[in-house]
Amino acid sequence: MSVIDDFLNFLHASPSSYHAAAEVAARLEAAGFERQDEKKAWSAAPGGHVMVRGGAVLAWFVPENLGADSGFKIIGSHTDSPGLSVKPNPDFRTAGWNQIAVEIYGGPLLHTWFDRELTIAGQLVTKDGTQHLVNTGPVARVPNLAIHLSRESTFEPARQAHLQPVLSVNDENSLWSTIAEDAGVDASDIAAFNLITADSQKGAVFGGSEQFIAAGRMDNLSSVHASLVAFEAAAKEYTGSDVLVMAAFDHEEVGSGSRYGAAGPILEDVLTRTAAALGLDAEGLRRMYALSSCVSADAAHSVHPNYVGKHDPGHHPIIGQGPVTKVNGNQRYASDAASIALWESACQRAGVPYQRFVGNNDVPCGTTIGPLTATRLGIDTVDVGVPMLSMHSAREMVGANDQVWLGQALKAYLVG
């Protein structure tokens, strides 16, 4: 199977952060990684280990030849994407329609969520504490208002009134019963859930010479998948002495402030417990940090041909010309000269082209997990990602070659 086919399958299997974390863990376990239970004694035995916390997944590979000069080589990404999250009391009726109560998660391009067949996906917990993954398939839609009934020149939907999806009409169907059926449980046994909408359409390759990929959730599953591919490959051939780490966090789109977000303790927990299991004290851990580095991988902005003026005139990263190094003088990205050189050296070793992004002074850029992990741990960090159009749309666009190249460069970073 090609990398792109594998990527499309991964996207389709990951409609929510919980599914993405489970998919990564399952693949690594199939590759021989040991599943770590946080409630049990920590393992830092040579070989691969993987842990899931909520919608986040972390993996670490301990080499045989660990030494005094060993550090951590970390790849960070995030599993969540913007969308419409389901409210705790989801079912209501309007004029005979059964609808789903939702709130906006992150910063989606709202107009792109209309007139798409949506799946409802995420985690359901029953009263006995058992966790279930839910993926209903296409069951809901946010329908547009016909142009004959709305002559406004701009599209500005009311966030509370106009974004509630329809589920069915003139029947007794409910989201509660729909998710119970999907999980194979009785509706009365459901205690709570974390659910979000996702575009149910599978990703596709298109364009001349199959240059492009269109799909939902590529911000940031493009980085999660490339990290996974790199980590799988590196674990098979790694001969170095650093501990390799893959950290795919949740809740980046809403600020990362959770127990499994990048602003929370999850990465530090893994690094601290791994160092302790290796017999290191606090001083030894800090020495490892000083010898460590992190590549924060998240989607980057390609120059848009219809909005060229939104970009810095001297920095025009474009789809199809390689992964992007993201730079910001105000520390919206963590990249500095040393970490940029580290990353771009890895690209060169992999034979991968690369380019750089810096924002237009009149158009403030976003941020990602890089500054959070760098600030929290003091580890050298660089922010990178594949160039993308339609970022935060229900269906985004990247380059097929860029996706392959990102995985190759990340592997070179790990093994080089």
Tab-separated table of C-alpha atoms in Angstrom:
chain	number	residue	atom	x	y	z
A	1	MET	CA	0.000	0.000	0.000
A	2	SER	CA	1.304	3.477	-0.881
A	3	VAL	CA	1.887	6.123	1.787
A	4	ILE	CA	-0.972	8.194	0.360
A	5	ASP	CA	-3.449	5.294	0.362
A	6	ASP	CA	-2.413	4.555	3.929
A	7	PHE	CA	-2.905	8.222	4.828
A	8	LEU	CA	-6.410	8.316	3.331
A	9	ASN	CA	-7.354	5.163	5.228
A	10	PHE	CA	-5.948	6.639	8.440
A	11	LEU	CA	-7.983	9.808	7.986
A	12	HIS	CA	-11.170	7.849	7.357
A	13	ALA	CA	-10.566	5.699	10.446
A	14	SER	CA	-9.988	8.807	12.589
A	15	PRO	CA	-13.137	10.958	12.638
A	16	SER	CA	-12.335	12.134	16.182
A	17	SER	CA	-9.264	12.624	18.352
A	18	TYR	CA	-10.206	9.478	20.300
A	19	HIS	CA	-10.244	7.422	17.110
A	20	ALA	CA	-6.921	8.884	15.962
A	21	ALA	CA	-5.261	8.037	19.283
A	22	ALA	CA	-6.681	4.509	19.202
A	23	GLU	CA	-5.571	4.022	15.589
A	24	VAL	CA	-1.992	5.087	16.348
A	25	ALA	CA	-1.831	2.836	19.412
A	26	ALA	CA	-3.248	-0.149	17.537
A	27	ARG	CA	-0.716	0.217	14.731
A	28	LEU	CA	2.211	0.516	17.093
A	29	GLU	CA	1.027	-2.475	19.129
A	30	ALA	CA	0.793	-4.463	15.896
A	31	ALA	CA	4.412	-3.436	15.260
A	32	GLY	CA	5.472	-4.886	18.614
A	33	PHE	CA	5.100	-1.908	20.955
A	34	GLU	CA	4.012	-2.681	24.520
A	35	ARG	CA	0.868	-0.948	25.813
A	36	GLN	CA	1.582	1.048	28.985
A	37	ASP	CA	-1.088	1.377	31.684
A	38	GLU	CA	-0.495	4.624	33.596
A	39	LYS	CA	-1.785	3.027	36.783
A	40	LYS	CA	0.926	0.364	36.741
A	41	ALA	CA	4.702	0.407	37.126
A	42	TRP	CA	6.392	2.236	34.269
A	43	SER	CA	8.379	0.360	31.671
A	44	ALA	CA	11.529	1.700	30.070
A	45	ALA	CA	12.761	-1.664	28.843
A	46	PRO	CA	14.543	-1.558	25.489
A	47	GLY	CA	11.966	-1.463	22.686
A	48	GLY	CA	8.721	0.329	21.988
A	49	HIS	CA	5.999	1.474	24.397
A	50	VAL	CA	2.700	3.283	23.796
A	51	MET	CA	0.142	4.970	26.035
A	52	VAL	CA	-3.289	6.500	25.377
A	53	ARG	CA	-4.819	9.184	27.570
A	54	GLY	CA	-8.194	10.363	26.295
A	55	GLY	CA	-7.728	11.671	22.758
A	56	ALA	CA	-3.929	11.803	23.074
A	57	VAL	CA	-1.390	9.089	22.354
A	58	LEU	CA	2.294	8.989	23.301
A	59	ALA	CA	4.883	6.429	22.288
A	60	TRP	CA	8.525	6.021	23.215
A	61	PHE	CA	11.299	3.782	21.953
A	62	VAL	CA	14.147	2.962	24.306
A	63	PRO	CA	17.400	1.938	22.542
A	64	GLU	CA	19.683	-0.861	23.680
A	65	ASN	CA	22.721	1.398	23.920
A	66	LEU	CA	21.394	4.145	26.191
A	67	GLY	CA	24.288	6.173	27.597
A	68	ALA	CA	25.342	9.189	29.625
A	69	ASP	CA	24.843	11.477	26.625
A	70	SER	CA	21.365	10.222	25.742
A	71	GLY	CA	18.495	12.669	25.379
A	72	PHE	CA	14.976	12.593	23.968
A	73	LYS	CA	14.138	13.076	20.296
A	74	ILE	CA	10.503	14.171	20.281
A	75	ILE	CA	7.964	14.615	17.505
A	76	GLY	CA	4.865	16.530	18.628
A	77	SER	CA	1.528	16.866	16.833
A	78	HIS	CA	-2.162	17.016	17.701
A	79	THR	CA	-5.118	14.729	17.059
A	80	ASP	CA	-8.052	17.174	17.214
A	81	SER	CA	-9.589	19.272	14.445
A	82	PRO	CA	-12.168	22.088	14.415
A	83	GLY	CA	-15.819	21.129	14.158
A	84	LEU	CA	-19.117	21.088	16.016
A	85	SER	CA	-19.046	19.317	19.366
A	86	VAL	CA	-22.220	17.752	20.747
A	87	LYS	CA	-23.749	19.301	23.859
A	88	PRO	CA	-24.549	17.101	26.903
A	89	ASN	CA	-28.306	17.193	26.233
A	90	PRO	CA	-28.177	16.753	22.467
A	91	ASP	CA	-31.745	16.081	21.345
A	92	PHE	CA	-34.347	18.736	20.614
A	93	ARG	CA	-37.216	19.225	18.169
A	94	THR	CA	-38.121	22.147	15.925
A	95	ALA	CA	-41.193	22.150	13.652
A	96	GLY	CA	-41.140	18.346	13.416
A	97	TRP	CA	-37.391	18.103	12.906
A	98	ASN	CA	-35.150	16.129	15.261
A	99	GLN	CA	-31.978	18.147	15.719
A	100	ILE	CA	-28.644	17.892	17.535
A	101	ALA	CA	-27.515	20.597	19.941
A	102	VAL	CA	-23.897	21.511	19.185
A	103	GLU	CA	-21.330	24.110	20.123
A	104	ILE	CA	-18.458	25.339	17.984
A	105	TYR	CA	-15.153	23.600	18.708
A	106	GLY	CA	-12.079	25.602	17.812
A	107	GLY	CA	-12.133	27.913	14.806
A	108	PRO	CA	-13.791	26.112	11.889
A	109	LEU	CA	-14.609	27.875	8.630
A	110	LEU	CA	-18.307	27.752	9.422
A	111	HIS	CA	-19.647	28.062	5.878
A	112	THR	CA	-17.872	24.826	4.900
A	113	TRP	CA	-19.885	22.807	7.433
A	114	PHE	CA	-23.166	23.423	5.653
A	115	ASP	CA	-24.601	20.854	3.226
A	116	ARG	CA	-22.243	18.035	4.200
A	117	GLU	CA	-23.251	14.609	5.416
A	118	LEU	CA	-21.805	14.435	8.906
A	119	THR	CA	-20.815	11.543	11.115
A	120	ILE	CA	-20.989	11.887	14.890
A	121	ALA	CA	-17.844	10.440	16.423
A	122	GLY	CA	-15.898	10.254	19.644
A	123	GLN	CA	-15.990	8.579	23.023
A	124	LEU	CA	-18.989	7.247	24.949
A	125	VAL	CA	-18.756	6.096	28.573
A	126	THR	CA	-21.336	3.759	30.111
A	127	LYS	CA	-22.371	3.773	33.749
A	128	ASP	CA	-19.996	0.918	34.558
A	129	GLY	CA	-17.063	3.104	33.424
A	130	THR	CA	-16.438	1.263	30.138
A	131	GLN	CA	-15.237	3.500	27.298
A	132	HIS	CA	-16.575	2.964	23.773
A	133	LEU	CA	-15.614	4.536	20.456
A	134	VAL	CA	-18.575	5.843	18.451
A	135	ASN	CA	-18.675	6.586	14.721
A	136	THR	CA	-22.255	6.732	13.442
A	137	GLY	CA	-21.547	7.228	9.765
A	138	PRO	CA	-23.461	9.908	7.823
A	139	VAL	CA	-26.520	10.697	9.975
A	140	ALA	CA	-26.677	14.501	10.213
A	141	ARG	CA	-26.527	17.648	8.097
A	142	VAL	CA	-26.519	21.422	8.550
A	143	PRO	CA	-28.700	22.534	5.610
A	144	ASN	CA	-28.294	25.921	3.977
A	145	LEU	CA	-31.223	28.301	3.655
A	146	ALA	CA	-32.390	28.590	0.047
A	147	ILE	CA	-31.264	31.758	-1.708
A	148	HIS	CA	-34.921	32.639	-2.392
A	149	LEU	CA	-35.435	33.054	1.363
A	150	SER	CA	-32.210	34.934	2.034
A	151	ARG	CA	-31.067	37.810	-0.172
A	152	GLU	CA	-28.224	38.997	2.039
A	153	SER	CA	-24.962	39.661	0.206
A	154	THR	CA	-22.824	38.172	2.981
A	155	PHE	CA	-23.031	34.779	4.677
A	156	GLU	CA	-23.033	35.267	8.421
A	157	PRO	CA	-24.861	32.404	10.150
A	158	ALA	CA	-25.933	32.930	13.744
A	159	ARG	CA	-23.694	30.596	15.706
A	160	GLN	CA	-26.437	29.420	18.070
A	161	ALA	CA	-29.482	29.378	15.782
A	162	HIS	CA	-28.185	28.309	12.377
A	163	LEU	CA	-25.587	25.596	13.025
A	164	GLN	CA	-27.687	22.918	14.724
A	165	PRO	CA	-27.661	19.798	12.467
A	166	VAL	CA	-30.829	17.949	11.460
A	167	LEU	CA	-30.997	14.244	12.303
A	168	SER	CA	-34.441	13.153	11.113
A	169	VAL	CA	-37.994	14.410	10.632
A	170	ASN	CA	-41.368	13.286	11.969
A	171	ASP	CA	-40.113	10.203	13.792
A	172	GLU	CA	-38.847	9.164	17.223
A	173	ASN	CA	-35.183	8.998	16.244
A	174	SER	CA	-32.694	10.660	18.603
A	175	LEU	CA	-28.948	11.057	18.795
A	176	TRP	CA	-29.032	9.276	22.148
A	177	SER	CA	-30.515	6.151	20.559
A	178	THR	CA	-28.263	6.474	17.490
A	179	ILE	CA	-25.018	6.470	19.447
A	180	ALA	CA	-26.273	3.713	21.765
A	181	GLU	CA	-26.967	1.509	18.750
A	182	ASP	CA	-23.549	2.256	17.252
A	183	ALA	CA	-21.800	1.396	20.539
A	184	GLY	CA	-23.928	-1.714	21.088
A	185	VAL	CA	-25.252	-0.546	24.461
A	186	ASP	CA	-28.621	0.398	25.904
A	187	ALA	CA	-29.346	4.107	25.800
A	188	SER	CA	-30.189	4.000	29.506
A	189	ASP	CA	-26.639	2.793	30.237
A	190	ILE	CA	-24.943	5.877	28.749
A	191	ALA	CA	-23.346	8.026	31.445
A	192	ALA	CA	-21.630	10.695	29.314
A	193	PHE	CA	-19.886	11.273	25.999
A	194	ASN	CA	-17.357	13.424	24.129
A	195	LEU	CA	-18.627	13.648	20.548
A	196	ILE	CA	-17.871	15.853	17.556
A	197	THR	CA	-19.058	16.152	13.971
A	198	ALA	CA	-16.811	15.092	11.106
A	199	ASP	CA	-17.255	15.125	7.349
A	200	SER	CA	-18.180	11.565	6.404
A	201	GLN	CA	-16.760	11.816	2.870
A	202	LYS	CA	-13.499	9.944	2.422
A	203	GLY	CA	-10.424	11.846	1.318
A	204	ALA	CA	-9.439	11.832	-2.345
A	205	VAL	CA	-6.431	12.436	-4.565
A	206	PHE	CA	-7.063	14.863	-7.417
A	207	GLY	CA	-5.419	17.222	-9.900
A	208	GLY	CA	-2.921	16.754	-12.695
A	209	SER	CA	-0.418	14.003	-11.920
A	210	GLU	CA	-2.474	13.365	-8.749
A	211	GLN	CA	-0.778	16.299	-7.043
A	212	PHE	CA	-3.313	17.093	-4.360
A	213	ILE	CA	-5.230	15.530	-1.484
A	214	ALA	CA	-8.633	16.810	-0.358
A	215	ALA	CA	-9.944	15.575	2.985
A	216	GLY	CA	-11.179	16.629	6.368
A	217	ARG	CA	-9.046	16.817	9.524
A	218	MET	CA	-5.681	17.104	7.769
A	219	ASP	CA	-5.017	19.859	10.290
A	220	ASN	CA	-3.504	18.061	12.027
A	221	LEU	CA	-3.782	14.382	11.124
A	222	SER	CA	-1.344	15.084	8.286
A	223	SER	CA	1.314	15.470	10.976
A	224	VAL	CA	0.040	12.621	13.143
A	225	HIS	CA	0.205	10.181	10.237
A	226	ALA	CA	3.620	11.379	9.052
A	227	SER	CA	4.886	11.056	12.639
A	228	LEU	CA	3.469	7.546	12.899
A	229	VAL	CA	5.024	6.425	9.608
A	230	ALA	CA	8.371	7.905	10.661
A	231	PHE	CA	8.199	6.315	14.108
A	232	GLU	CA	7.298	2.876	12.736
A	233	ALA	CA	10.217	3.005	10.298
A	234	ALA	CA	12.722	4.422	12.789
A	235	ALA	CA	11.949	1.762	15.408
A	236	LYS	CA	12.979	-0.943	12.940
A	237	GLU	CA	16.444	0.425	12.205
A	238	TYR	CA	17.425	2.797	14.995
A	239	THR	CA	21.012	2.396	16.217
A	240	GLY	CA	21.388	5.650	18.145
A	241	SER	CA	21.368	6.228	21.891
A	242	ASP	CA	18.515	8.744	22.370
A	243	VAL	CA	15.015	7.824	23.522
A	244	LEU	CA	12.617	8.426	20.619
A	245	VAL	CA	9.233	9.951	21.533
A	246	MET	CA	6.038	10.546	19.564
A	247	ALA	CA	3.495	12.810	21.276
A	248	ALA	CA	0.118	13.397	19.612
A	249	PHE	CA	-1.835	15.719	21.918
A	250	ASP	CA	-5.529	16.577	22.023
A	251	HIS	CA	-7.270	19.972	22.399
A	252	GLU	CA	-4.724	22.056	20.460
A	253	GLU	CA	-7.552	23.763	18.568
A	254	VAL	CA	-8.942	25.155	21.831
A	255	GLY	CA	-5.675	26.165	23.497
A	256	SER	CA	-4.221	22.815	24.669
A	257	GLY	CA	-5.276	23.405	28.282
A	258	SER	CA	-6.338	19.930	29.386
A	259	ARG	CA	-4.879	16.827	31.017
A	260	TYR	CA	-4.114	15.460	27.567
A	261	GLY	CA	-3.304	18.738	25.842
A	262	ALA	CA	0.189	20.086	25.219
A	263	ALA	CA	-0.191	22.666	28.012
A	264	GLY	CA	-0.949	19.846	30.441
A	265	PRO	CA	1.390	17.345	32.103
A	266	ILE	CA	1.124	14.376	29.725
A	267	LEU	CA	4.456	14.729	27.885
A	268	GLU	CA	6.317	15.646	31.055
A	269	ASP	CA	4.722	12.636	32.766
A	270	VAL	CA	6.040	10.295	30.070
A	271	LEU	CA	9.537	11.798	30.041
A	272	THR	CA	9.806	11.936	33.835
A	273	ARG	CA	8.556	8.416	34.413
A	274	THR	CA	10.751	7.042	31.627
A	275	ALA	CA	13.840	8.700	33.078
A	276	ALA	CA	12.955	7.414	36.560
A	277	ALA	CA	12.467	3.888	35.193
A	278	LEU	CA	15.930	4.194	33.646
A	279	GLY	CA	17.317	4.939	37.108
A	280	LEU	CA	17.883	8.685	36.683
A	281	ASP	CA	17.339	11.253	39.415
A	282	ALA	CA	16.086	14.837	38.914
A	283	GLU	CA	19.542	16.014	37.851
A	284	GLY	CA	19.806	13.174	35.336
A	285	LEU	CA	16.392	14.085	33.893
A	286	ARG	CA	17.392	17.722	33.461
A	287	ARG	CA	20.573	16.629	31.738
A	288	MET	CA	18.487	14.559	29.336
A	289	TYR	CA	16.311	17.617	28.631
A	290	ALA	CA	19.421	19.647	27.825
A	291	LEU	CA	20.455	16.945	25.334
A	292	SER	CA	16.984	16.756	23.770
A	293	SER	CA	15.149	18.315	20.837
A	294	CYS	CA	11.558	18.473	19.599
A	295	VAL	CA	9.971	18.814	16.166
A	296	SER	CA	6.490	20.282	16.569
A	297	ALA	CA	4.594	19.223	13.441
A	298	ASP	CA	1.404	21.062	12.514
A	299	ALA	CA	-0.141	22.259	9.278
A	300	ALA	CA	1.374	25.347	7.618
A	301	HIS	CA	-0.104	27.971	5.286
A	302	SER	CA	0.535	27.639	1.567
A	303	VAL	CA	0.426	30.907	-0.367
A	304	HIS	CA	-3.098	31.281	-1.763
A	305	PRO	CA	-3.162	32.302	-5.458
A	306	ASN	CA	-6.309	34.408	-4.970
A	307	TYR	CA	-5.058	36.105	-1.791
A	308	VAL	CA	-1.327	36.545	-2.359
A	309	GLY	CA	-1.376	39.823	-0.441
A	310	LYS	CA	-2.157	37.962	2.789
A	311	HIS	CA	1.367	36.508	2.746
A	312	ASP	CA	4.773	38.034	3.364
A	313	PRO	CA	6.189	38.993	-0.049
A	314	GLY	CA	9.544	37.342	0.677
A	315	HIS	CA	8.117	34.068	1.996
A	316	HIS	CA	5.774	32.181	-0.323
A	317	PRO	CA	5.642	28.529	0.718
A	318	ILE	CA	3.537	26.610	-1.745
A	319	ILE	CA	1.968	23.181	-1.981
A	320	GLY	CA	4.246	20.704	-3.714
A	321	GLN	CA	7.587	22.216	-2.729
A	322	GLY	CA	8.211	20.462	0.559
A	323	PRO	CA	7.550	20.787	4.292
A	324	VAL	CA	7.505	24.272	5.767
A	325	THR	CA	9.645	25.602	8.624
A	326	LYS	CA	7.485	28.078	10.562
A	327	VAL	CA	9.113	31.175	12.047
A	328	ASN	CA	7.678	34.014	14.136
A	329	GLY	CA	9.608	36.747	15.939
A	330	ASN	CA	6.879	37.031	18.577
A	331	GLN	CA	7.263	33.355	19.520
A	332	ARG	CA	3.961	32.171	18.082
A	333	TYR	CA	6.240	29.422	16.786
A	334	ALA	CA	9.171	28.027	18.775
A	335	SER	CA	11.668	27.839	15.911
A	336	ASP	CA	15.041	29.500	16.439
A	337	ALA	CA	18.283	29.413	14.481
A	338	ALA	CA	19.622	26.283	16.170
A	339	SER	CA	16.411	24.271	15.857
A	340	ILE	CA	15.847	25.432	12.261
A	341	ALA	CA	19.333	24.212	11.350
A	342	LEU	CA	18.627	20.875	13.076
A	343	TRP	CA	15.397	20.356	11.130
A	344	GLU	CA	16.601	21.486	7.745
A	345	SER	CA	19.683	19.289	8.112
A	346	ALA	CA	17.315	16.337	8.573
A	347	CYS	CA	15.474	17.363	5.398
A	348	GLN	CA	18.764	17.457	3.514
A	349	ARG	CA	19.741	13.985	4.746
A	350	ALA	CA	16.375	12.683	3.571
A	351	GLY	CA	16.678	14.412	0.192
A	352	VAL	CA	13.516	16.369	0.947
A	353	PRO	CA	12.955	19.966	-0.259
A	354	TYR	CA	11.919	22.486	2.373
A	355	GLN	CA	10.653	26.046	2.570
A	356	ARG	CA	9.953	28.681	5.203
A	357	PHE	CA	6.918	30.627	6.399
A	358	VAL	CA	6.799	33.901	8.285
A	359	GLY	CA	3.659	36.001	8.602
A	360	ASN	CA	2.722	39.247	6.920
A	361	ASN	CA	2.962	42.022	9.534
A	362	ASP	CA	-0.653	42.996	8.826
A	363	VAL	CA	-1.956	39.417	9.166
A	364	PRO	CA	-1.208	37.851	12.568
A	365	CYS	CA	-0.506	34.116	12.378
A	366	GLY	CA	-1.822	31.351	14.572
A	367	THR	CA	0.195	29.260	16.984
A	368	THR	CA	0.590	25.603	17.881
A	369	ILE	CA	2.042	23.221	20.469
A	370	GLY	CA	5.693	24.144	19.877
A	371	PRO	CA	5.891	27.200	22.158
A	372	LEU	CA	3.945	25.342	24.868
A	373	THR	CA	6.268	22.345	25.073
A	374	ALA	CA	9.377	24.519	24.691
A	375	THR	CA	8.247	26.783	27.515
A	376	ARG	CA	7.163	23.936	29.768
A	377	LEU	CA	10.245	21.736	29.346
A	378	GLY	CA	13.002	24.012	28.052
A	379	ILE	CA	13.724	21.682	25.113
A	380	ASP	CA	14.969	23.056	21.776
A	381	THR	CA	11.937	23.054	19.451
A	382	VAL	CA	11.198	23.787	15.806
A	383	ASP	CA	7.720	24.218	14.273
A	384	VAL	CA	7.142	22.594	10.879
A	385	GLY	CA	4.309	21.213	8.752
A	386	VAL	CA	2.959	20.510	5.284
A	387	PRO	CA	1.713	23.561	3.352
A	388	MET	CA	-2.094	23.635	3.223
A	389	LEU	CA	-4.973	25.518	1.633
A	390	SER	CA	-8.469	25.770	3.146
A	391	MET	CA	-7.084	25.322	6.670
A	392	HIS	CA	-9.925	24.729	9.180
A	393	SER	CA	-12.362	23.939	6.391
A	394	ALA	CA	-14.447	20.802	6.679
A	395	ARG	CA	-12.370	19.638	3.687
A	396	GLU	CA	-8.784	20.864	3.427
A	397	MET	CA	-6.135	20.580	0.695
A	398	VAL	CA	-2.474	19.496	0.792
A	399	GLY	CA	0.100	18.166	-1.653
A	400	ALA	CA	0.603	14.418	-1.983
A	401	ASN	CA	4.381	14.751	-2.289
A	402	ASP	CA	4.573	17.055	0.727
A	403	GLN	CA	2.816	14.469	2.872
A	404	VAL	CA	5.298	11.779	1.855
A	405	TRP	CA	8.257	14.123	2.294
A	406	LEU	CA	7.211	15.137	5.817
A	407	GLY	CA	7.297	11.500	6.947
A	408	GLN	CA	10.703	10.983	5.324
A	409	ALA	CA	12.156	14.093	6.966
A	410	LEU	CA	10.766	13.138	10.373
A	411	LYS	CA	12.343	9.708	10.051
A	412	ALA	CA	15.689	11.330	9.168
A	413	TYR	CA	15.377	13.508	12.271
A	414	LEU	CA	14.787	10.455	14.468
A	415	VAL	CA	17.497	8.183	13.109
A	416	GLY	CA	20.103	10.788	12.058
